[in-house]
Coordinates of C-alpha atoms and ligand atoms in Angstrom, one line a residue:
X29 CA -33.5 25.3 -1.8
X30 CA -35.6 23.9 1.1
X31 CA -33.3 20.4 0.6
X32 CA -30.2 22.6 0.7
X33 CA -31.5 24.6 4.0
X34 CA -32.5 21.8 6.3
X35 CA -28.5 20.4 4.7
X36 CA -27.2 23.0 6.3
X37 CA -29.1 22.9 9.2
X38 CA -28.0 19.4 10.0
X39 CA -24.5 20.2 9.0
X40 CA -24.6 23.2 11.7
X41 CA -26.2 21.2 14.5
X42 CA -23.8 18.1 14.4
X43 CA -20.8 20.7 14.3
X44 CA -22.3 22.3 17.1
X45 CA -22.2 19.1 19.3
X46 CA -18.1 18.8 18.4
X47 CA -17.3 21.8 19.0
X48 CA -15.9 21.4 22.6
X49 CA -13.8 18.8 21.9
X50 CA -12.4 20.9 18.4
X51 CA -12.0 23.6 20.6
X52 CA -10.1 21.2 22.7
X53 CA -8.2 19.7 19.9
X54 CA -7.0 23.6 18.3
X55 CA -5.6 24.8 21.6
X56 CA -4.0 21.7 22.3
X57 CA -2.7 21.6 19.0
X58 CA -1.8 25.6 19.2
X59 CA 0.0 25.3 22.1
X60 CA 1.7 22.4 21.1
X61 CA 2.8 24.2 17.5
X62 CA 4.2 27.9 18.2
X63 CA 5.8 28.6 15.1
X64 CA 3.9 30.6 12.7
X65 CA 2.0 28.2 10.2
X66 CA 2.7 25.1 11.6
X67 CA -1.0 24.0 12.3
X68 CA -3.7 24.8 9.9
X69 CA -7.9 24.4 10.3
X70 CA -10.9 24.1 8.4
X71 CA -12.0 27.9 7.9
X72 CA -8.8 29.2 7.4
X73 CA -7.6 30.7 4.0
X74 CA -7.1 27.9 1.4
X75 CA -7.3 25.3 3.6
X76 CA -8.2 22.8 1.0
X77 CA -5.7 24.0 -1.8
X78 CA -2.7 24.8 0.2
X79 CA -3.0 22.6 3.4
X80 CA -5.0 19.7 2.5
X81 CA -3.7 19.1 -0.8
X82 CA -5.2 16.2 -1.9
X83 CA -3.8 14.0 -4.9
X84 CA -7.0 12.4 -6.3
X85 CA -9.2 14.8 -6.9
X86 CA -12.0 12.0 -6.8
X87 CA -11.7 11.5 -3.0
X88 CA -12.8 14.7 -1.2
X89 CA -11.5 14.9 2.6
X90 CA -11.6 17.8 5.2
X91 CA -9.0 17.1 7.9
X92 CA -9.9 18.6 11.7
X93 CA -6.7 20.0 11.5
X94 CA -3.2 19.8 9.2
X95 CA -0.2 20.2 11.0
X96 CA 3.4 20.7 10.1
X97 CA 5.5 19.2 13.2
X98 CA 9.4 20.1 12.6
X99 CA 10.6 17.5 15.3
X100 CA 9.8 14.0 16.5
X101 CA 8.7 15.7 19.9
X102 CA 6.2 17.7 18.0
X103 CA 4.9 14.7 16.2
X104 CA 4.3 13.0 19.5
X105 CA 2.5 16.1 20.9
X106 CA 0.7 16.2 17.5
X107 CA -0.5 12.5 18.3
X108 CA -1.5 12.6 22.1
X109 CA -3.3 16.3 21.3
X110 CA -5.6 14.0 18.8
X111 CA -5.8 10.9 20.9
X112 CA -6.8 12.7 24.1
X113 CA -9.8 14.4 22.1
X114 CA -10.8 11.3 20.5
X115 CA -9.4 12.4 16.9
X116 CA -8.1 10.0 14.5
X117 CA -4.4 10.5 13.1
X118 CA -2.6 10.0 9.4
X119 CA 0.6 10.8 8.4
X120 CA 1.1 12.6 5.4
X121 CA 4.6 12.2 3.4
X122 CA 4.4 13.4 -0.4
X123 CA 0.7 13.0 -0.4
X124 CA 0.3 10.6 -3.4
X125 CA -1.6 8.1 -1.9
X126 CA -4.2 7.3 -4.8
X127 CA -6.3 7.4 -1.5
X128 CA -5.5 10.6 -0.3
X129 CA -3.1 10.0 2.6
X130 CA -4.7 7.1 3.5
X131 CA -8.5 8.5 3.3
X132 CA -7.7 8.9 6.9
X133 CA -9.3 12.3 6.7
X134 CA -12.7 11.2 5.4
X135 CA -14.5 11.5 8.8
X136 CA -12.4 14.5 9.8
X137 CA -8.8 13.1 11.2
X138 CA -6.2 15.1 12.7
X139 CA -3.2 14.8 9.4
X140 CA 0.7 15.1 10.1
X141 CA 2.1 16.6 7.3
X142 CA 5.5 15.8 7.5
X143 CA 7.0 18.1 4.9
X144 CA 9.9 20.0 7.2
X145 CA 11.2 16.5 8.3
X146 CA 14.1 16.0 5.6
X147 CA 17.1 15.3 7.2
X148 CA 19.5 13.3 5.5
X149 CA 22.9 11.7 6.9
X150 CA 25.2 8.9 5.2
X151 CA 27.7 6.8 7.4
X152 CA 30.8 6.2 5.3
X153 CA 31.8 3.6 7.6
X154 CA 28.9 1.2 6.2
X155 CA 26.9 3.1 3.9
X156 CA 23.9 3.1 5.6
X157 CA 22.2 6.4 4.9
X158 CA 19.7 8.3 7.6
X159 CA 16.8 9.6 5.8
X160 CA 13.5 11.7 7.2
X161 CA 10.1 10.6 6.5
X162 CA 9.5 13.4 4.6
X163 CA 12.2 13.6 2.0
X164 CA 10.2 12.9 -1.2
X165 CA 11.9 10.2 -4.1
X166 CA 14.1 13.1 -6.0
X167 CA 15.8 14.2 -3.2
X168 CA 16.4 10.8 -1.9
X169 CA 17.8 9.8 -5.3
X170 CA 20.0 13.2 -5.4
X171 CA 21.3 13.3 -1.9
X172 CA 22.4 9.3 -1.9
X173 CA 24.1 10.4 -5.2
X174 CA 26.0 13.3 -3.5
X175 CA 27.2 11.2 -0.9
X176 CA 29.0 8.7 -2.7
X177 CA 27.3 7.7 -5.9
X178 CA 24.9 5.7 -3.6
X179 CA 21.5 4.7 -5.0
X180 CA 18.6 2.4 -3.1
X181 CA 15.3 0.8 -5.1
X182 CA 12.4 2.9 -5.0
X183 CA 9.5 4.2 -7.8
X184 CA 10.3 6.6 -10.4
X185 CA 7.8 10.0 -9.7
X186 CA 10.3 12.2 -7.9
X187 CA 7.4 13.8 -5.8
X188 CA 6.1 10.8 -4.1
X189 CA 7.0 10.6 0.2
X190 CA 9.3 8.0 1.3
X191 CA 7.2 8.2 4.1
X192 CA 4.2 6.5 2.2
X193 CA 6.4 5.0 -0.6
X194 CA 9.1 2.7 1.9
X195 CA 6.3 1.3 4.3
X196 CA 3.8 0.0 1.9
X197 CA 6.2 -1.7 -0.5
X198 CA 8.2 0.6 -3.1
X199 CA 8.8 -1.3 -6.1
X200 CA 11.3 0.8 -8.8
X201 CA 13.6 -0.5 -11.6
X202 CA 16.4 -1.7 -9.2
X203 CA 13.8 -3.8 -7.3
X204 CA 15.1 -6.9 -9.1
X205 CA 18.4 -6.7 -8.1
X206 CA 18.0 -4.7 -4.6
X207 CA 14.5 -5.3 -3.4
X208 CA 11.8 -3.2 -2.5
X209 CA 12.4 0.4 -1.1
X210 CA 11.4 -1.6 2.3
X211 CA 14.0 -4.6 2.1
X212 CA 16.2 -1.4 2.2
X213 CA 15.2 -0.6 5.5
X214 CA 17.5 -1.4 8.8
X215 CA 15.8 0.9 11.3
X216 CA 12.8 3.3 12.1
X217 CA 12.3 6.2 14.8
X218 CA 8.3 5.7 14.9
X219 CA 5.8 8.2 16.8
X220 CA 2.9 5.3 18.5
X221 CA -0.5 5.8 19.3
X222 CA 0.5 6.1 23.0
X223 CA 2.8 9.2 22.0
X224 CA 5.9 7.8 22.4
X225 CA 8.7 8.0 20.2
X226 CA 10.4 4.7 19.5
X227 CA 13.3 3.1 17.9
X228 CA 12.5 -0.3 16.0
X229 CA 15.2 -2.5 14.1
X230 CA 16.5 -5.9 14.5
X231 CA 17.2 -5.9 18.2
X232 CA 14.2 -3.8 19.3
X233 CA 10.7 -3.9 18.8
X234 CA 11.1 -6.1 16.3
X235 CA 7.2 -6.4 15.8
X236 CA 7.0 -2.6 15.6
X237 CA 9.4 -3.0 12.3
X238 CA 8.0 -6.1 11.1
X239 CA 4.7 -4.0 10.9
X240 CA 6.2 -0.8 9.8
X241 CA 7.8 -2.6 6.7
X242 CA 4.3 -2.8 4.6
X243 CA 1.5 -1.4 6.8
X244 CA 2.6 1.7 8.5
X245 CA -0.5 4.0 7.9
X246 CA -1.9 1.7 10.8
X247 CA 0.5 1.7 13.3
X248 CA 2.3 5.1 13.6
X249 CA 4.2 8.0 12.3
X250 CA 7.7 7.0 11.0
X251 CA 9.8 10.2 11.1
X252 CA 13.3 9.0 10.5
X253 CA 14.0 6.0 8.0
X254 CA 17.7 3.9 8.3
X255 CA 18.4 2.4 5.1
X256 CA 21.0 0.0 3.0
X257 CA 21.8 1.5 0.1
X258 CA 23.9 0.4 -2.7
X259 CA 26.4 1.5 -5.5
X260 CA 24.8 2.9 -7.9
X261 CA 24.1 1.1 -11.0
X262 CA 26.7 2.5 -14.1
X263 CA 25.8 2.2 -17.4
X264 CA 22.5 1.2 -18.6
X265 CA 19.9 0.8 -21.5
X266 CA 16.7 2.2 -21.6
X267 CA 14.5 0.3 -24.3
X268 CA 11.4 1.0 -25.9
X269 CA 8.9 -0.3 -28.4
X270 CA 5.6 0.9 -29.1
X271 CA 3.0 -0.7 -31.6
X272 CA 0.7 1.6 -33.1
X273 CA -1.3 -0.4 -34.6
X274 CA -2.3 -3.9 -34.4
X275 CA -5.7 -6.5 -34.5
X276 CA -7.3 -7.3 -31.2
X277 CA -5.3 -10.9 -32.2
X278 CA -2.1 -9.2 -32.9
X279 CA -2.2 -7.3 -29.6
X280 CA -2.8 -10.2 -27.7
X281 CA -0.3 -12.4 -28.9
X282 CA 2.6 -9.6 -28.7
X283 CA 1.5 -10.0 -24.8
X284 CA 1.4 -13.6 -25.1
X285 CA 5.6 -13.1 -26.1
X286 CA 5.9 -10.5 -23.9
X287 CA 4.9 -12.9 -20.7
X288 CA 6.4 -15.9 -21.6
X289 CA 9.7 -13.9 -22.3
X290 CA 9.9 -12.4 -18.7
X291 CA 8.8 -15.6 -17.0
X292 CA 11.5 -17.9 -18.1
X293 CA 12.9 -17.9 -14.5
X294 CA 17.1 -18.0 -15.9
X295 CA 16.0 -14.6 -16.9
X296 CA 18.7 -11.7 -15.7
X297 CA 17.7 -9.6 -12.6
X298 CA 19.3 -6.7 -14.6
X299 CA 16.5 -6.6 -16.7
X300 CA 13.1 -4.6 -15.7
X301 CA 10.3 -4.2 -17.7
X302 CA 6.7 -3.0 -18.0
X303 CA 4.3 -3.5 -20.9
X304 CA 1.7 -0.5 -20.9
X305 CA -1.5 -0.4 -22.9
X306 CA -3.2 2.6 -23.8
X307 CA -6.4 3.4 -26.0
X308 CA -4.4 3.7 -29.7
X309 CA -1.2 1.8 -28.9
X310 CA 0.7 -0.7 -26.7
X311 CA 4.3 0.0 -25.2
X312 CA 6.9 -2.2 -24.0
X313 CA 9.2 -0.4 -21.9
X314 CA 12.0 -0.5 -19.5
X315 CA 15.6 -0.5 -18.5
X316 CA 18.9 -2.7 -18.2
X317 CA 21.3 -2.2 -16.1
X318 CA 24.3 -3.4 -18.1
X319 CA 26.1 -2.5 -21.2
X320 CA 24.7 -1.8 -25.1
X321 CA 26.7 -5.1 -26.0
X322 CA 24.9 -7.5 -23.2
X323 CA 21.7 -5.6 -23.8
X324 CA 21.9 -6.6 -27.6
X325 CA 22.3 -10.4 -26.9
X326 CA 19.2 -10.8 -24.7
X327 CA 17.8 -9.8 -28.2
X328 CA 14.6 -8.6 -27.1
X329 CA 13.5 -6.6 -30.3
X330 CA 13.2 -10.0 -31.9
X331 CA 10.9 -11.1 -29.1
X332 CA 8.6 -8.1 -30.8
X333 CA 8.6 -8.4 -34.4
X334 CA 6.9 -5.6 -36.3
X335 CA 7.7 -3.2 -33.4
X336 CA 9.3 0.5 -33.4
X337 CA 12.4 0.0 -31.0
X338 CA 14.4 2.5 -29.3
X339 CA 17.4 1.7 -27.2
X340 CA 19.4 4.7 -25.5
X341 CA 22.0 4.3 -23.1
X342 CA 22.6 6.0 -19.7
X343 CA 26.1 6.6 -18.4
X344 CA 25.1 8.7 -15.3
X345 CA 22.5 7.8 -12.8
X346 CA 20.9 11.2 -12.5
X347 CA 20.4 11.4 -16.1
X348 CA 18.6 7.8 -16.1
X349 CA 16.4 8.7 -13.1
X350 CA 15.5 11.9 -15.0
X351 CA 14.6 10.3 -17.7
X352 CA 12.5 7.6 -15.8
X353 CA 10.5 11.3 -14.2
X354 CA 9.6 12.0 -17.4
X355 CA 7.8 8.8 -18.4
X356 CA 6.2 9.2 -14.7
X357 CA 4.8 12.3 -15.3
X358 CA 3.2 11.4 -18.6
X359 CA 1.7 8.6 -17.4
X360 CA -0.1 10.0 -14.2
X361 CA 0.8 13.6 -14.6
X362 CA 3.4 13.4 -12.0
X363 CA 2.9 15.7 -9.2
X364 CA -0.2 16.7 -10.7
X365 CA -3.6 16.4 -9.0
X366 CA -6.6 15.0 -10.7
X367 CA -10.0 12.6 -10.7
X368 CA -8.8 8.9 -11.1
X369 CA -9.0 5.3 -10.0
X370 CA -7.3 2.9 -9.7
X371 CA -6.7 -1.0 -9.2
X372 CA -4.7 -3.5 -9.3
X373 CA -3.9 -7.1 -9.7
X374 CA -1.1 -9.4 -9.6
X375 CA 0.2 -13.0 -11.1
X376 CA 3.0 -15.6 -9.8
X377 CA 4.5 -17.8 -11.7
X378 CA 2.1 -20.6 -10.9
X379 CA -0.7 -18.6 -12.0
X380 CA -0.1 -16.5 -15.2
X381 CA -2.4 -15.8 -17.6
X382 CA -3.9 -18.6 -20.3
X383 CA -3.7 -17.7 -23.5
X384 CA -7.4 -18.4 -23.7
X385 CA -7.6 -15.4 -21.0
X386 CA -5.1 -13.3 -22.8
X387 CA -7.3 -13.2 -25.6
X388 CA -10.6 -12.7 -23.3
X389 CA -9.2 -9.7 -22.0
X390 CA -8.5 -8.0 -25.3
X391 CA -11.3 -8.9 -26.7
X392 CA -13.1 -7.2 -23.9
X393 CA -11.1 -4.4 -24.2
X394 CA -11.6 -3.5 -27.7
X395 CA -15.2 -3.6 -27.5
X396 CA -16.0 -1.9 -24.0
X397 CA -17.4 1.1 -23.2
X398 CA -14.9 3.4 -21.6
X399 CA -16.2 6.8 -20.9
X400 CA -12.9 8.1 -21.5
X401 CA -10.1 7.8 -23.9
X402 CA -7.7 8.3 -21.0
X403 CA -7.2 4.9 -19.3
X404 CA -4.1 2.5 -19.1
X405 CA -3.3 -0.4 -17.7
X406 CA 0.3 -1.0 -16.8
X407 CA 1.2 -4.6 -16.2
X408 CA 4.8 -4.5 -14.4
X409 CA 7.4 -7.1 -14.7
X410 CA 8.6 -8.3 -10.8
X411 CA 10.2 -11.3 -9.3
X412 CA 13.7 -11.4 -8.7
X413 CA 15.2 -10.4 -5.1
X414 CA 11.6 -9.2 -3.9
X415 CA 10.8 -13.1 -4.3
X416 CA 14.0 -14.3 -2.7
X417 CA 12.4 -12.8 0.8
X418 CA 9.5 -15.2 2.1
X419 CA 6.2 -14.2 2.6
X420 CA 6.3 -13.6 6.5
X421 CA 10.1 -11.5 6.7
X422 CA 8.1 -8.2 6.7
X423 CA 4.1 -7.2 6.8
X424 CA 4.8 -6.6 2.9
X425 CA 3.1 -10.5 1.7
X426 CA 3.3 -10.6 -1.8
X427 CA 6.7 -11.8 -2.2
X428 CA 5.8 -14.7 -5.1
X429 CA 4.4 -12.1 -7.5
X430 CA 5.8 -11.9 -10.8
X431 CA 3.7 -9.3 -12.7
X432 CA 1.3 -6.7 -11.3
X433 CA -1.1 -5.0 -12.9
X434 CA -2.1 -1.6 -12.3
X435 CA -5.2 -0.2 -14.0
X436 CA -6.1 3.5 -13.9
X437 CA -9.0 5.8 -15.5
X438 CA -8.9 9.5 -15.4
X439 CA -11.6 12.2 -15.8
X440 CA -9.7 15.6 -16.4
X441 CA -13.3 17.6 -16.1
X442 CA -15.3 15.8 -12.9
X443 CA -15.5 12.8 -11.1
X444 CA -14.9 9.7 -12.4
X445 CA -18.0 8.1 -13.4
X446 CA -19.8 4.3 -13.1
X447 CA -18.7 3.2 -16.2
X448 CA -15.2 4.0 -16.1
X449 CA -15.4 1.9 -12.7
X450 CA -16.8 -1.3 -14.5
X451 CA -14.8 -0.8 -17.1
X452 CA -11.5 -1.4 -14.6
X453 CA -13.7 -3.8 -12.1
X454 CA -14.5 -6.0 -15.4
X455 CA -10.5 -5.7 -16.8
X456 CA -10.0 -7.1 -13.0
X457 CA -12.5 -9.6 -12.9
X458 CA -11.5 -11.6 -16.4
X459 CA -7.9 -11.4 -15.7
X460 CA -7.4 -12.1 -11.9
X461 CA -6.8 -15.6 -10.8
X462 CA -9.4 -17.6 -9.6
X463 CA -7.7 -20.5 -7.4
X464 CA -5.7 -18.2 -5.1
X465 CA -6.5 -15.2 -2.8
X466 CA -6.9 -12.0 -4.7
X467 CA -3.8 -9.8 -3.8
X468 CA -3.4 -6.5 -4.5
X469 CA -0.7 -3.8 -4.2
X470 CA -0.9 -1.8 -0.7
X471 CA 0.6 1.2 -2.1
X472 CA -2.1 1.4 -5.1
X473 CA -5.0 1.9 -2.8
X474 CA -8.2 0.7 -4.2
X475 CA -10.5 2.7 -1.4
X476 CA -13.9 0.6 -3.7
X477 CA -12.3 -2.9 -3.0
X478 CA -14.0 -5.1 -0.4
X479 CA -11.9 -7.0 2.1
X480 CA -9.4 -4.8 1.8
X481 CA -6.8 -5.6 4.4
X482 CA -7.4 -9.0 2.9
X483 CA -6.4 -8.3 -0.3
X484 CA -2.9 -6.1 1.0
X485 CA -1.7 -8.5 3.2
X486 CA -2.9 -11.0 2.7
X487 CA -1.2 -14.0 4.9
X488 CA 0.0 -11.7 7.0
X489 CA -3.0 -9.9 8.2
X490 CA -3.7 -12.5 11.5
X491 CA -0.2 -11.3 12.7
X492 CA -1.0 -7.5 11.8
X493 CA -4.8 -7.6 13.7
X494 CA -2.6 -8.9 17.1
X495 CA 0.2 -6.3 16.8
X496 CA -2.9 -3.3 16.2
X497 CA -4.5 -4.5 19.5
X498 CA -1.1 -4.6 21.6
X499 CA 0.2 -0.8 20.1
X500 CA -3.0 0.8 18.7
X501 CA -6.1 -0.6 20.1
X502 CA -8.2 2.4 20.1
X503 CA -7.3 2.8 16.3
X504 CA -5.8 6.2 16.5
X505 CA -3.8 5.7 13.2
X506 CA -7.4 4.8 11.1
X507 CA -7.1 3.8 7.7
X508 CA -10.1 2.3 6.6
X509 CA -8.2 -0.4 4.6
X510 CA -5.6 -0.8 7.6
X511 CA -5.9 -4.3 10.1
X512 CA -8.2 -3.7 12.5
X513 CA -7.3 -4.8 16.1
X514 CA -7.9 -8.5 17.2
Ligands
LIG14 C1 2.6 9.4 -9.8 C2 2.7 7.9 -8.8 C3 3.7 7.6 -8.9 C4 4.0 5.8 -8.3 N1 5.1 5.1 -8.7 C5 5.1 4.1 -8.0 C6 6.1 3.4 -8.3 O1 6.9 3.3 -9.1 N2 6.5 2.1 -7.5 C7 5.4 2.1 -6.3 O2 5.7 1.1 -5.7 N3 4.3 3.0 -5.8 C8 4.1 4.0 -6.8 N4 3.3 4.5 -6.1 C9 2.4 4.4 -5.4 C10 3.1 5.0 -4.0 O3 3.9 4.3 -3.8 C11 2.1 5.1 -2.9 O4 0.7 6.0 -3.5 C12 2.6 6.0 -1.7 O5 2.1 5.2 -0.6 C13 2.8 7.3 -1.5 O6 3.5 8.0 -0.1 P1 3.5 9.4 -0.1 O7 4.1 9.5 0.9 O8 3.6 10.0 -1.8 O9 1.6 9.5 0.3 P2 0.7 9.6 1.3 O10 -0.5 10.3 0.5 O11 1.7 11.0 1.8 O12 1.1 8.9 2.4 C14 0.3 7.4 1.7 C15 0.2 6.3 2.8 O13 1.1 6.6 4.1 C16 0.9 7.0 5.4 N5 2.0 7.5 5.4 C17 2.7 8.4 4.9 N6 4.2 8.9 5.2 C18 4.1 8.3 6.6 C19 4.9 7.8 7.7 N7 5.8 8.6 7.8 N8 4.7 6.8 8.6 C20 3.5 6.3 8.7 N9 2.9 6.3 7.5 C21 3.0 7.2 6.5 C22 -0.2 8.2 4.9 O14 -0.6 8.0 6.1 C23 -1.1 7.2 3.9 O15 -2.1 6.3 4.2 C24 3.0 6.0 -7.2 C25 1.8 7.1 -7.1 C26 2.1 8.2 -7.8 C27 0.5 9.1 -7.4
LIG15 C1 6.6 2.2 -37.1 O1 7.0 3.4 -37.8 C2 6.6 3.9 -38.9 C3 6.9 5.0 -39.2 O2 6.8 6.3 -38.1 C4 5.2 3.9 -38.9 O3 4.4 4.1 -40.4 C5 4.4 2.4 -38.7 O4 3.3 2.1 -38.4 C6 5.2 1.7 -37.3 N1 4.8 0.3 -37.2 C7 4.4 0.0 -35.9 C8 4.5 -1.7 -35.7 O5 3.8 1.1 -34.8
LIG16 C1 17.4 -22.7 -17.0 O1 18.7 -23.3 -16.6 C2 18.9 -24.3 -16.4 C3 20.1 -24.5 -16.2 O2 21.0 -24.0 -16.8 C4 18.6 -24.9 -17.4 O3 18.7 -26.7 -17.2 C5 16.7 -24.6 -17.7 O4 16.3 -25.2 -18.9 C6 16.5 -23.1 -18.1 N1 15.3 -22.9 -18.1 C7 14.8 -22.4 -19.1 C8 13.0 -21.9 -19.3 O5 15.5 -21.7 -19.8
LIG17 C1 4.0 2.7 24.7 O1 3.8 1.8 23.9 C2 4.5 0.6 23.7 C3 4.4 -0.4 22.7 O2 3.3 -0.8 22.9 C4 4.9 0.5 24.8 O3 6.0 -0.1 24.6 C5 5.4 1.3 25.7 O4 5.9 0.9 26.7 C6 4.3 2.5 26.2 N1 5.1 3.9 26.4 C7 4.2 4.2 27.5 C8 4.7 5.6 28.2 O5 3.1 3.4 27.9

């Protein structure tokens, strides 16, 4: 009890010291945002569960305020209130960061929730769409469909937000054909640290556009995107092969077949594929954007002897996207918050896992103490369009990646244990290429990873640091793993 009382006293003293800047922040925000419900503070009823509402329960955060602006001008006013009073700022779009909108809230940042910025329009002369940064992916799909049967690349979870997704990469089943979500971006409207609202495109503020396409959380708040769209893919085949049984050797050999088949440089870009490893099964899933006959010609089934396979043909795009969403919901619980830890790793065509490494990985996985049955490893096949673009075209750097690994360990009852973390660390250690710099996907935030900025942005980090020094020297848009000013 004495320990607890001392702790409370210390906290009390510390909060008295910041009380005056806190009061100034409060009155500034209340003056800028006069609509009811457009700003919430710690202590307000349901602050943590309805205003803060984190996705990863394993990372508790307490922002100094959560704001709900309705215009870019209000976003600018919020940034000014925060910066003038010495607070950091983080945007929140879909709130689906593994690190809870960038961990910006851990030290009491001001959160700018963009849920009201969902404007949409389509220019029918060039099929360029304007999308508010608070629009969730499910709504992006539907609005593009309704506006002339158009589509763009993005991930499969409908509750993810475009603000956080389009600016960090945005990989989905059509990315081998159309690029990452950020490859669709032609222009952004963005609020900068000095609270000015600017547009960035190929003719103006090119550096800002370059930084936004891969690293936005440390550079500004995008309020609106203008994107290239593509005609919706027509007929598609969704396939699934699952394996319930198998010795360590059989599982390793299946993985080797999959890696060999997918790494053929001549393989069609119409094929997407993911290999998922779970406690008691291995599943190969994906979509082929073509007809059943074309799919059968690929003879995928014969690559995986002994598998139970299904192939379902979809004629309508919304039906297919809906089916992906159901699958995404099964993986991480989709929109549902939980305690989890996640890591990522990657391979280029030059650094693929050797046969020995694959064997070692499966041996380790079969024997390791995982402390949960709820762990899984997703190996995503990439390359294609995303690899046509050179590494310095956007701040998103990992253009040469052919396979991504996302690994997860979940605890439904409480905090993730050290054993769970050690398991994912050790898998990464065994399978990650050692002769090239470690490349992690910036969209799968791993708050425990040392040197995050190097791993996320690789060779583009120095230029990002220079741009940061120019447009946000005081680190207003603080994200613990973002580039620091040069
Ligand atoms: C269930 C699930 C499925 C996923 N599937 C995929 C997938 O298939 N492919 C894939 O590539 N990724 C996937 N992801 C990862 C996802 O792309 C990232 O977590 C993404 O950053 C989430 O964006 P958000 O807007 O929902 O999150 P938020 O937590 O709101 O934001 C994430 C980060 O972006 C910043 N940010 C948000 N909005 C803006 C803005 N307007 N301007 C500037 N910065 C902003 C935030 O400050 C924060 O740092 C998935 C994640 C989950 C939870
Ligand atoms: C395929 O399915 C059948 C029936 O459901 C099952 O008995 C068999 O073990 C499965 N085979 C594999 C390789 O999973
Ligand atoms: C890819 O196609 C080229 C040209 O048709 C051919 O020479 C090459 O052998 C093929 N590579 C593989 C791995 O199939
Ligand atoms: C705000 O910062 C941008 C980027 O550095 C700069 O171009 C602009 O002139 C600044 N605006 C003001 C009002 O200082």
